[in-house]
Short mmCIF file of C-alpha atoms in Angstrom, two decimals:
data_model
loop_
_atom_site.label_atom_id
_atom_site.label_comp_id
_atom_site.label_asym_id
_atom_site.label_seq_id
_atom_site.Cartn_x
_atom_site.Cartn_y
_atom_site.Cartn_z
CA UNK Q 1 97.59 112.29 156.43
CA UNK Q 2 100.64 110.03 156.10
CA UNK Q 3 98.40 106.97 156.39
CA UNK Q 4 96.06 108.28 153.69
CA UNK Q 5 99.01 109.11 151.40
CA UNK Q 6 100.47 105.65 151.94
CA UNK Q 7 97.09 104.10 151.19
CA UNK Q 8 96.79 106.10 147.97
CA UNK Q 9 100.30 105.05 146.96
CA UNK Q 10 99.55 101.38 147.59
CA UNK Q 11 96.31 101.67 145.63
CA UNK Q 12 98.12 103.32 142.72
CA UNK Q 13 100.79 100.60 142.75
CA UNK Q 14 98.16 97.84 142.76
CA UNK Q 15 96.27 99.58 139.96
CA UNK Q 16 99.44 99.86 137.87
CA UNK Q 17 100.25 96.20 138.54
CA UNK Q 18 96.75 95.20 137.45
CA UNK Q 19 97.12 97.20 134.23
CA UNK Q 20 100.45 95.52 133.47
CA UNK Q 21 99.00 92.09 134.23
CA UNK Q 22 96.04 92.75 131.93
CA UNK Q 23 98.31 94.02 129.17
CA UNK Q 24 100.43 90.87 129.53
CA UNK Q 25 97.35 88.64 129.18
CA UNK Q 26 96.19 90.59 126.13
CA UNK Q 27 99.68 90.33 124.61
CA UNK Q 28 99.98 86.59 125.31
CA UNK Q 29 96.51 85.80 123.95
CA UNK Q 30 97.13 87.96 120.86
CA UNK Q 31 100.43 86.18 120.30
CA UNK Q 32 99.01 82.67 120.73
CA UNK Q 33 95.95 83.25 118.54
CA UNK Q 34 98.01 84.44 115.59
CA UNK Q 35 100.66 81.82 116.26
CA UNK Q 36 98.05 79.06 115.83
CA UNK Q 37 96.73 80.63 112.61
CA UNK Q 38 100.12 81.04 110.98
CA UNK Q 39 101.59 77.81 112.29
CA UNK Q 40 98.74 76.18 110.39
CA UNK Q 41 99.47 78.19 107.23
CA UNK Q 42 103.17 77.38 107.51
CA UNK Q 43 102.49 73.70 107.99
CA UNK Q 44 100.19 73.65 104.98
CA UNK Q 45 102.74 75.43 102.79
CA UNK Q 46 105.86 73.59 103.92
CA UNK Q 47 104.11 70.21 103.77
CA UNK Q 48 102.30 71.11 100.53
CA UNK Q 49 104.10 68.47 98.47
CA UNK Q 50 103.26 65.82 101.10
CA UNK Q 51 99.61 66.92 101.31
CA UNK Q 52 99.44 66.78 97.50
CA UNK Q 53 100.73 63.22 97.63
CA UNK Q 54 98.38 62.09 100.42
CA UNK Q 55 95.10 63.97 99.82
CA UNK Q 56 95.07 64.81 96.10
CA UNK Q 57 94.33 62.51 93.09
CA UNK Q 58 97.45 60.62 91.94
CA UNK Q 59 99.11 61.57 88.65
CA UNK Q 60 101.20 64.59 87.65
CA UNK Q 61 102.99 65.94 90.79
CA UNK Q 62 102.85 69.52 89.46
CA UNK Q 63 99.08 69.29 88.94
CA UNK Q 64 98.64 67.84 92.43
CA UNK Q 65 100.71 70.68 93.90
CA UNK Q 66 98.62 73.23 91.98
CA UNK Q 67 95.47 71.59 93.35
CA UNK Q 68 96.88 71.78 96.87
CA UNK Q 69 97.62 75.48 96.56
CA UNK Q 70 94.29 75.90 94.75
CA UNK Q 71 92.50 74.65 97.88
CA UNK Q 72 94.61 77.09 99.90
CA UNK Q 73 93.60 79.95 97.58
CA UNK Q 74 89.89 78.99 97.40
CA UNK Q 75 89.61 78.88 101.19
CA UNK Q 76 90.55 82.55 101.23
CA UNK Q 77 87.22 83.35 99.58
CA UNK Q 78 85.80 83.02 103.09
CA UNK Q 79 88.05 85.82 104.32
CA UNK Q 80 85.75 88.65 103.20
CA UNK Q 81 82.70 86.83 104.62
CA UNK Q 82 84.49 86.38 107.92
CA UNK Q 83 85.72 89.97 107.85
CA UNK Q 84 82.15 91.28 107.62
CA UNK Q 85 80.99 88.97 110.41
CA UNK Q 86 83.83 89.35 112.88
CA UNK Q 87 84.31 93.05 112.13
CA UNK Q 88 80.63 93.69 112.77
CA UNK Q 89 80.54 91.60 115.94
CA UNK Q 90 83.85 92.95 117.19
CA UNK Q 91 82.58 96.54 116.98
CA UNK Q 92 79.07 95.69 118.17
CA UNK Q 93 79.58 93.03 120.89
CA UNK Q 94 83.19 93.79 121.75
CA UNK Q 95 86.71 92.70 120.89
CA UNK Q 96 86.77 90.11 123.69
CA UNK Q 97 83.68 88.22 122.49
CA UNK Q 98 84.83 88.09 118.88
CA UNK Q 99 88.34 86.88 119.74
CA UNK Q 100 87.23 84.30 122.31
CA UNK Q 101 84.72 82.81 119.85
CA UNK Q 102 86.85 82.88 116.71
CA UNK Q 103 89.79 81.07 118.31
CA UNK Q 104 87.63 78.05 119.15
CA UNK Q 105 86.31 77.74 115.58
CA UNK Q 106 89.72 78.26 114.03
CA UNK Q 107 91.60 75.77 116.21
CA UNK Q 108 88.86 73.13 115.92
CA UNK Q 109 88.90 73.22 112.10
CA UNK Q 110 92.70 73.07 112.05
CA UNK Q 111 92.70 70.12 114.47
CA UNK Q 112 90.29 68.10 112.31
CA UNK Q 113 92.53 68.60 109.23
CA UNK Q 114 95.09 66.49 111.09
CA UNK Q 115 92.55 63.64 111.24
CA UNK Q 116 91.57 63.59 107.55
CA UNK Q 117 91.53 60.25 105.71
CA UNK Q 118 93.78 59.89 102.66
CA UNK Q 119 92.74 59.99 99.00
CA UNK Q 120 93.60 56.32 98.77
CA UNK Q 121 91.07 55.58 101.56
CA UNK Q 122 88.09 57.77 100.61
CA UNK Q 123 88.84 59.10 97.11
CA UNK Q 124 87.64 62.56 96.09
CA UNK Q 125 86.08 63.08 99.53
CA UNK Q 126 89.58 63.74 100.94
CA UNK Q 127 90.26 66.99 99.04
CA UNK Q 128 86.60 68.03 99.42
CA UNK Q 129 86.82 67.70 103.21
CA UNK Q 130 90.16 69.52 103.16
CA UNK Q 131 88.60 72.43 101.28
CA UNK Q 132 85.58 72.55 103.62
CA UNK Q 133 87.76 72.61 106.75
CA UNK Q 134 90.09 75.21 105.29
CA UNK Q 135 87.07 77.40 104.55
CA UNK Q 136 85.89 77.14 108.17
CA UNK Q 137 89.43 77.87 109.31
CA UNK Q 138 89.73 80.85 106.97
CA UNK Q 139 86.33 82.24 108.02
CA UNK Q 140 87.23 82.16 111.71
CA UNK Q 141 90.83 83.29 111.19
CA UNK Q 142 89.68 86.41 109.34
CA UNK Q 143 88.80 88.00 112.67
CA UNK Q 144 91.96 86.89 114.45
CA UNK Q 145 94.72 89.15 113.09
CA UNK Q 146 92.54 92.27 112.92
CA UNK Q 147 90.96 91.64 116.32
CA UNK Q 148 94.20 90.84 118.09
CA UNK Q 149 95.93 93.93 116.68
CA UNK Q 150 92.95 96.17 117.49
CA UNK Q 151 92.67 94.78 121.01
CA UNK Q 152 96.39 95.23 121.64
CA UNK Q 153 96.48 98.73 120.12
CA UNK Q 154 93.63 99.86 122.37
CA UNK Q 155 95.40 98.55 125.47
CA UNK Q 156 98.96 99.64 124.58
CA UNK Q 157 100.58 102.91 125.79
CA UNK Q 158 100.18 105.52 123.03
CA UNK Q 159 103.92 106.20 122.69
CA UNK Q 160 104.70 102.48 122.32
CA UNK Q 161 101.75 101.41 120.19
CA UNK Q 162 103.91 100.47 117.22
CA UNK Q 163 106.15 98.26 119.35
CA UNK Q 164 103.26 96.48 121.03
CA UNK Q 165 101.34 96.01 117.78
CA UNK Q 166 104.45 94.50 116.19
CA UNK Q 167 103.86 91.55 118.52
CA UNK Q 168 101.01 90.47 116.21
CA UNK Q 169 103.07 90.09 113.02
CA UNK Q 170 105.93 88.71 115.14
CA UNK Q 171 103.63 85.92 116.30
CA UNK Q 172 102.83 85.09 112.67
CA UNK Q 173 106.54 84.84 111.93
CA UNK Q 174 107.10 82.63 114.98
CA UNK Q 175 104.27 80.40 113.75
CA UNK Q 176 106.00 80.12 110.39
CA UNK Q 177 109.35 79.58 112.12
CA UNK Q 178 108.07 76.69 114.20
CA UNK Q 179 106.35 75.20 111.14
CA UNK Q 180 109.52 75.58 109.07
CA UNK Q 181 111.68 74.07 111.82
CA UNK Q 182 109.34 71.13 112.26
CA UNK Q 183 109.29 70.50 108.51
CA UNK Q 184 113.09 70.78 108.30
CA UNK Q 185 113.61 68.31 111.15
CA UNK Q 186 111.22 65.82 109.60
CA UNK Q 187 112.66 66.09 106.10
CA UNK Q 188 116.27 65.88 107.32
CA UNK Q 189 115.69 62.95 109.69
CA UNK Q 190 113.07 60.91 107.86
CA UNK Q 191 113.13 62.07 104.24
CA UNK Q 192 110.62 64.07 102.23
CA UNK Q 193 108.48 61.09 101.16
CA UNK Q 194 109.14 58.66 104.02
CA UNK Q 195 106.33 56.54 105.45
CA UNK Q 196 106.42 58.43 108.76
CA UNK Q 197 106.05 61.86 107.14
CA UNK Q 198 103.32 60.83 104.68
CA UNK Q 199 101.31 58.84 107.22
CA UNK Q 200 101.55 60.87 110.45
CA UNK Q 201 104.34 63.42 110.41
CA UNK Q 202 102.45 66.04 108.38
CA UNK Q 203 99.42 65.70 110.70
CA UNK Q 204 101.24 66.65 113.92
CA UNK Q 205 101.23 70.49 113.49
CA UNK Q 206 97.50 70.51 112.71
CA UNK Q 207 96.68 68.38 115.76
CA UNK Q 208 98.60 70.77 118.04
CA UNK Q 209 96.05 73.49 117.27
CA UNK Q 210 93.48 71.78 119.53
CA UNK Q 211 95.11 72.23 122.94
CA UNK Q 212 96.67 75.58 121.99
CA UNK Q 213 93.24 76.93 121.00
CA UNK Q 214 91.69 75.91 124.33
CA UNK Q 215 94.51 77.64 126.26
CA UNK Q 216 94.11 80.85 124.22
CA UNK Q 217 90.32 80.85 124.68
CA UNK Q 218 90.76 80.51 128.45
CA UNK Q 219 93.16 83.49 128.61
CA UNK Q 220 90.84 85.66 126.52
CA UNK Q 221 87.85 85.01 128.77
CA UNK Q 222 89.87 86.38 131.70
CA UNK Q 223 90.38 89.91 130.33
CA UNK Q 224 87.95 92.79 129.98
CA UNK Q 225 87.26 94.68 126.78
CA UNK Q 226 89.72 97.47 126.06
CA UNK Q 227 89.41 100.79 127.94
CA UNK Q 228 89.07 102.61 124.60
CA UNK Q 229 86.14 100.41 123.54
CA UNK Q 230 84.47 100.64 126.95
CA UNK Q 231 84.80 104.44 126.89
CA UNK Q 232 83.04 104.53 123.51
CA UNK Q 233 80.25 102.29 124.84
CA UNK Q 234 79.80 104.49 127.93
CA UNK Q 235 79.47 107.61 125.75
CA UNK Q 236 76.93 105.91 123.49
CA UNK Q 237 74.96 104.70 126.50
CA UNK Q 238 74.94 108.20 128.01
CA UNK Q 239 73.46 109.50 124.74
CA UNK Q 240 70.95 106.65 124.56
CA UNK Q 241 72.55 105.38 121.34
CA UNK Q 242 74.15 102.12 120.21
CA UNK Q 243 76.74 101.05 117.68
CA UNK Q 244 74.55 98.44 116.00
CA UNK Q 245 75.49 99.04 112.34
CA UNK Q 246 79.29 99.48 112.23
CA UNK Q 247 79.66 98.04 108.71
CA UNK Q 248 77.09 100.47 107.30
CA UNK Q 249 78.83 103.37 109.05
CA UNK Q 250 82.20 102.22 107.71
CA UNK Q 251 81.03 101.93 104.10
CA UNK Q 252 79.18 105.26 104.10
CA UNK Q 253 81.40 107.54 106.16
CA UNK Q 254 84.86 105.94 105.96
CA UNK Q 255 84.97 104.47 102.46
CA UNK Q 256 88.04 106.47 101.34
CA UNK Q 257 90.33 105.37 104.20
CA UNK Q 258 89.00 101.83 103.72
CA UNK Q 259 90.04 101.80 100.04
CA UNK Q 260 93.45 103.32 100.84
CA UNK Q 261 93.99 100.75 103.60
CA UNK Q 262 93.11 97.97 101.16
CA UNK Q 263 95.81 99.27 98.81
CA UNK Q 264 98.33 99.37 101.66
CA UNK Q 265 97.45 95.79 102.62
CA UNK Q 266 97.98 94.45 99.08
CA UNK Q 267 101.77 94.52 99.39
CA UNK Q 268 101.67 92.89 102.80
CA UNK Q 269 99.38 90.13 101.51
CA UNK Q 270 101.49 89.24 98.47
CA UNK Q 271 104.84 89.92 100.14
CA UNK Q 272 104.16 87.87 103.24
CA UNK Q 273 102.96 84.75 101.44
CA UNK Q 274 105.46 85.06 98.60
CA UNK Q 275 108.55 85.68 100.73
CA UNK Q 276 107.80 83.45 103.72
CA UNK Q 277 105.73 80.56 102.36
CA UNK Q 278 106.17 80.40 98.57
CA UNK Q 279 109.94 80.91 98.25
CA UNK Q 280 110.83 77.54 99.87
CA UNK Q 281 108.67 75.80 97.23
CA UNK Q 282 110.07 78.10 94.52
CA UNK Q 283 113.64 77.13 95.40
CA UNK Q 284 112.79 73.41 95.40
CA UNK Q 285 110.38 73.11 92.45
CA UNK Q 286 111.49 75.91 90.10
CA UNK Q 287 115.17 76.45 90.85
CA UNK Q 288 115.78 72.78 91.68
CA UNK Q 289 117.52 73.60 94.94
CA UNK Q 290 117.94 71.05 97.73
CA UNK Q 291 114.84 70.79 99.97
CA UNK Q 292 116.81 70.55 103.21
CA UNK Q 293 119.01 73.57 102.38
CA UNK Q 294 115.93 75.53 101.31
CA UNK Q 295 114.16 74.80 104.60
CA UNK Q 296 117.30 75.76 106.55
CA UNK Q 297 117.49 79.12 104.75
CA UNK Q 298 113.82 79.75 105.51
CA UNK Q 299 114.35 78.94 109.18
CA UNK Q 300 117.32 81.33 109.44
CA UNK Q 301 115.34 84.07 107.70
CA UNK Q 302 112.38 83.65 110.04
CA UNK Q 303 114.60 84.03 113.12
CA UNK Q 304 115.96 87.27 111.67
CA UNK Q 305 112.43 88.29 110.65
CA UNK Q 306 111.15 88.20 114.23
CA UNK Q 307 113.97 90.50 115.36
CA UNK Q 308 113.42 92.83 112.40
CA UNK Q 309 109.69 93.03 113.18
CA UNK Q 310 110.16 94.41 116.70
CA UNK Q 311 112.79 96.85 115.47
CA UNK Q 312 110.42 98.12 112.75
CA UNK Q 313 107.58 98.52 115.23
CA UNK Q 314 109.79 100.44 117.63
CA UNK Q 315 111.22 102.87 115.10
CA UNK Q 316 107.75 103.46 113.61
CA UNK Q 317 106.83 105.00 116.98
CA UNK Q 318 109.48 107.65 116.28
CA UNK Q 319 109.33 108.13 112.50
CA UNK Q 320 105.63 107.48 111.88
CA UNK Q 321 103.80 104.68 110.04
CA UNK Q 322 103.44 106.43 106.68
CA UNK Q 323 107.19 106.91 106.12
CA UNK Q 324 107.91 103.30 107.02
CA UNK Q 325 105.28 101.90 104.65
CA UNK Q 326 106.46 104.12 101.78
CA UNK Q 327 110.07 102.97 102.30
CA UNK Q 328 108.93 99.33 102.15
CA UNK Q 329 106.96 99.90 98.92
CA UNK Q 330 109.87 101.65 97.20
CA UNK Q 331 112.26 98.94 98.37
CA UNK Q 332 110.17 96.17 96.82
CA UNK Q 333 109.83 98.07 93.54
CA UNK Q 334 113.60 98.45 93.23
CA UNK Q 335 114.99 95.21 94.67
CA UNK Q 336 112.48 92.37 94.04
CA UNK Q 337 113.62 91.47 90.51
CA UNK Q 338 117.36 91.52 91.34
CA UNK Q 339 116.63 89.39 94.42
CA UNK Q 340 114.88 86.73 92.33
CA UNK Q 341 117.84 86.58 89.95
CA UNK Q 342 120.08 85.96 92.97
CA UNK Q 343 117.79 83.13 94.13
CA UNK Q 344 118.56 81.33 90.87
CA UNK Q 345 122.32 81.24 91.50
CA UNK Q 346 122.09 77.93 93.44
CA UNK Q 347 124.63 79.40 95.90
CA UNK Q 348 123.63 78.97 99.58
CA UNK Q 349 125.22 82.21 100.83
CA UNK Q 350 123.85 84.31 97.96
CA UNK Q 351 120.34 82.87 98.33
CA UNK Q 352 120.43 83.46 102.10
CA UNK Q 353 121.50 87.11 101.68
CA UNK Q 354 118.80 87.72 99.05
CA UNK Q 355 116.07 86.22 101.24
CA UNK Q 356 117.29 88.09 104.33
CA UNK Q 357 117.10 91.37 102.43
CA UNK Q 358 113.58 90.55 101.21
CA UNK Q 359 112.65 89.76 104.82
CA UNK Q 360 114.02 93.10 105.98
CA UNK Q 361 111.91 94.96 103.42
CA UNK Q 362 108.85 92.95 104.38
CA UNK Q 363 109.28 93.63 108.10
CA UNK Q 364 109.37 97.38 107.45
CA UNK Q 365 105.88 96.91 106.03
CA UNK Q 366 104.64 94.11 108.29
CA UNK Q 367 105.98 95.54 111.53
CA UNK Q 368 104.16 98.81 110.86
CA UNK Q 369 100.92 97.79 109.16
CA UNK Q 370 99.00 96.57 112.22
CA UNK Q 371 99.51 99.82 114.12
CA UNK Q 372 98.81 101.85 110.96
CA UNK Q 373 95.45 100.13 110.39
CA UNK Q 374 94.51 100.44 114.07
CA UNK Q 375 95.15 104.20 113.85
CA UNK Q 376 93.32 104.71 110.55
CA UNK Q 377 89.77 104.11 111.82
CA UNK Q 378 87.85 105.52 114.82
CA UNK Q 379 86.83 103.19 117.67
CA UNK Q 380 83.27 102.53 116.47
CA UNK Q 381 84.51 101.00 113.19
CA UNK Q 382 88.13 100.12 114.03
CA UNK Q 383 87.67 96.35 114.08
CA UNK Q 384 85.50 96.43 110.94
CA UNK Q 385 87.82 98.73 109.00
CA UNK Q 386 90.90 96.71 109.89
CA UNK Q 387 89.19 93.37 109.19
CA UNK Q 388 87.72 94.35 105.82
CA UNK Q 389 90.81 96.04 104.37
CA UNK Q 390 93.22 93.38 105.62
CA UNK Q 391 91.10 90.34 104.77
CA UNK Q 392 89.91 91.50 101.35
CA UNK Q 393 93.55 92.10 100.38
CA UNK Q 394 94.53 88.67 101.70
CA UNK Q 395 91.56 86.97 100.06
CA UNK Q 396 92.30 88.41 96.63
CA UNK Q 397 96.09 88.65 96.68
CA UNK Q 398 97.46 86.74 99.68
CA UNK Q 399 95.96 83.28 99.43
CA UNK Q 400 96.47 83.24 95.67
CA UNK Q 401 100.12 84.41 95.78
CA UNK Q 402 101.65 80.93 95.56
CA UNK Q 403 99.12 79.75 92.98
CA UNK Q 404 99.59 82.83 90.77
CA UNK Q 405 103.38 82.59 91.06
CA UNK Q 406 103.38 78.96 89.91
CA UNK Q 407 100.85 79.71 87.15
CA UNK Q 408 102.90 82.69 85.88
CA UNK Q 409 106.01 80.55 85.60
CA UNK Q 410 104.03 77.80 83.84
CA UNK Q 411 102.47 80.29 81.41
CA UNK Q 412 105.58 82.33 80.59
CA UNK Q 413 108.38 79.86 81.16
CA UNK Q 414 110.17 82.66 82.98
CA UNK Q 415 111.28 81.85 86.57
CA UNK Q 416 111.46 85.59 87.36
CA UNK Q 417 107.77 86.20 86.50
CA UNK Q 418 106.59 86.21 90.18
CA UNK Q 419 109.02 89.07 90.90
CA UNK Q 420 107.35 91.32 88.32
CA UNK Q 421 103.98 90.52 89.83
CA UNK Q 422 105.24 91.71 93.21
CA UNK Q 423 106.64 94.89 91.65
CA UNK Q 424 103.21 95.78 90.23
CA UNK Q 425 101.58 95.18 93.62
CA UNK Q 426 104.25 97.33 95.30
CA UNK Q 427 103.53 100.25 92.97
CA UNK Q 428 99.83 100.11 93.87
CA UNK Q 429 100.68 100.07 97.59
CA UNK Q 430 103.05 103.03 97.13
CA UNK Q 431 100.31 105.10 95.49
CA UNK Q 432 97.92 104.23 98.34
CA UNK Q 433 100.43 105.23 101.01
CA UNK Q 434 101.11 108.57 99.34
CA UNK Q 435 97.38 109.34 99.71
CA UNK Q 436 97.05 108.46 103.40
CA UNK Q 437 97.35 110.43 106.65
CA UNK Q 438 99.68 109.55 109.53
CA UNK Q 439 97.88 109.25 112.87
CA UNK Q 440 100.74 107.63 114.77
CA UNK Q 441 101.07 110.52 117.22
CA UNK Q 442 97.34 110.70 118.03
CA UNK Q 443 95.41 109.05 120.84
CA UNK Q 444 93.01 106.43 119.50
CA UNK Q 445 90.09 108.29 121.10
CA UNK Q 446 91.00 111.41 119.04
CA UNK Q 447 90.82 109.67 115.64
CA UNK Q 448 87.67 110.60 113.74
#
């Protein structure tokens, strides 16, 4: 009896160790996949003025910068296409297959951007190739955030789902942090328009995506699909059924939560790109602030942002996702315009405090959104529902945030115009969150 009890104990310990090891692999692969995606976005945004100089037609610098962000915005048109594809395949063939495949496409497209010839060498072909590669990157990346968060949510302990899911937005912030740090180091040591930066420096972050993508793909092939997804498949198999039309099921049975989720994602889309990628350009090009000081402020804010993200995810496990998302929406409505006025003071300490406060508000939203979306849809359409709501919001409002902000300032002559745009988006998100249900205390298998 003692021997049998000891054997059972050893088996239980090994089983628990295996579960922890699997959860670690899922967490690491989720982190790396999103890190690659957002390191690329950060590099594109922070080196936007260099890319405009190297790959866009010569002439007016403002026009070239608008063209650079225009390419960034246009590539997001592939987000909805990718959302349909990866959402469908992620629910039909499994989270593992979708994530392992998408990371290879995404990292390959990003890597090739680092090899592009200049406008001086090939003319108009340079921006055309840039747009084509960014569209491939955007298509494949549209399944990354949603898939990684879904995969992690379905593996995570129910009472710590918010904390674990916050790893996904944290990885995006780390990607931006590394991109910002790299840009800062290059600009400080070599100068913004030095030969090194314009010829090879800006290419380095894109080239790094190649080896990182291969590592992430390898890790993802070594984990099984989530227990929640496998349980759903076993039940369908026992009934002699299959989940072969998840998109159709989503659009017919779960259209209301899909629309509400889209509204919730609007603030995250605009807020994330505006606060973390547009503001450095805003401070340099609109306010006329020093590029090195602007990059330093962004780097400091991103370090704080990562810490804020985990804190938001943790407290959302106690207070619920709905309350957190409503607080974030109200905060942006009240404080965005005053924060933009503070950004125009040209005072380092004041600008830093304003950006840190904007980051705090954004993390209350961002650190909660991934777990909220994972809990909004049942297992058979979870990947699809997450992917469509998140990527449609990012396609329409996220990728265009920098472009619209610059265009609003150009059209109105008012440097505070982007703040009012964010206020309007925040009001829409607030209305959406007031209409939603909070499933943070439920098991994912109980969500219908």
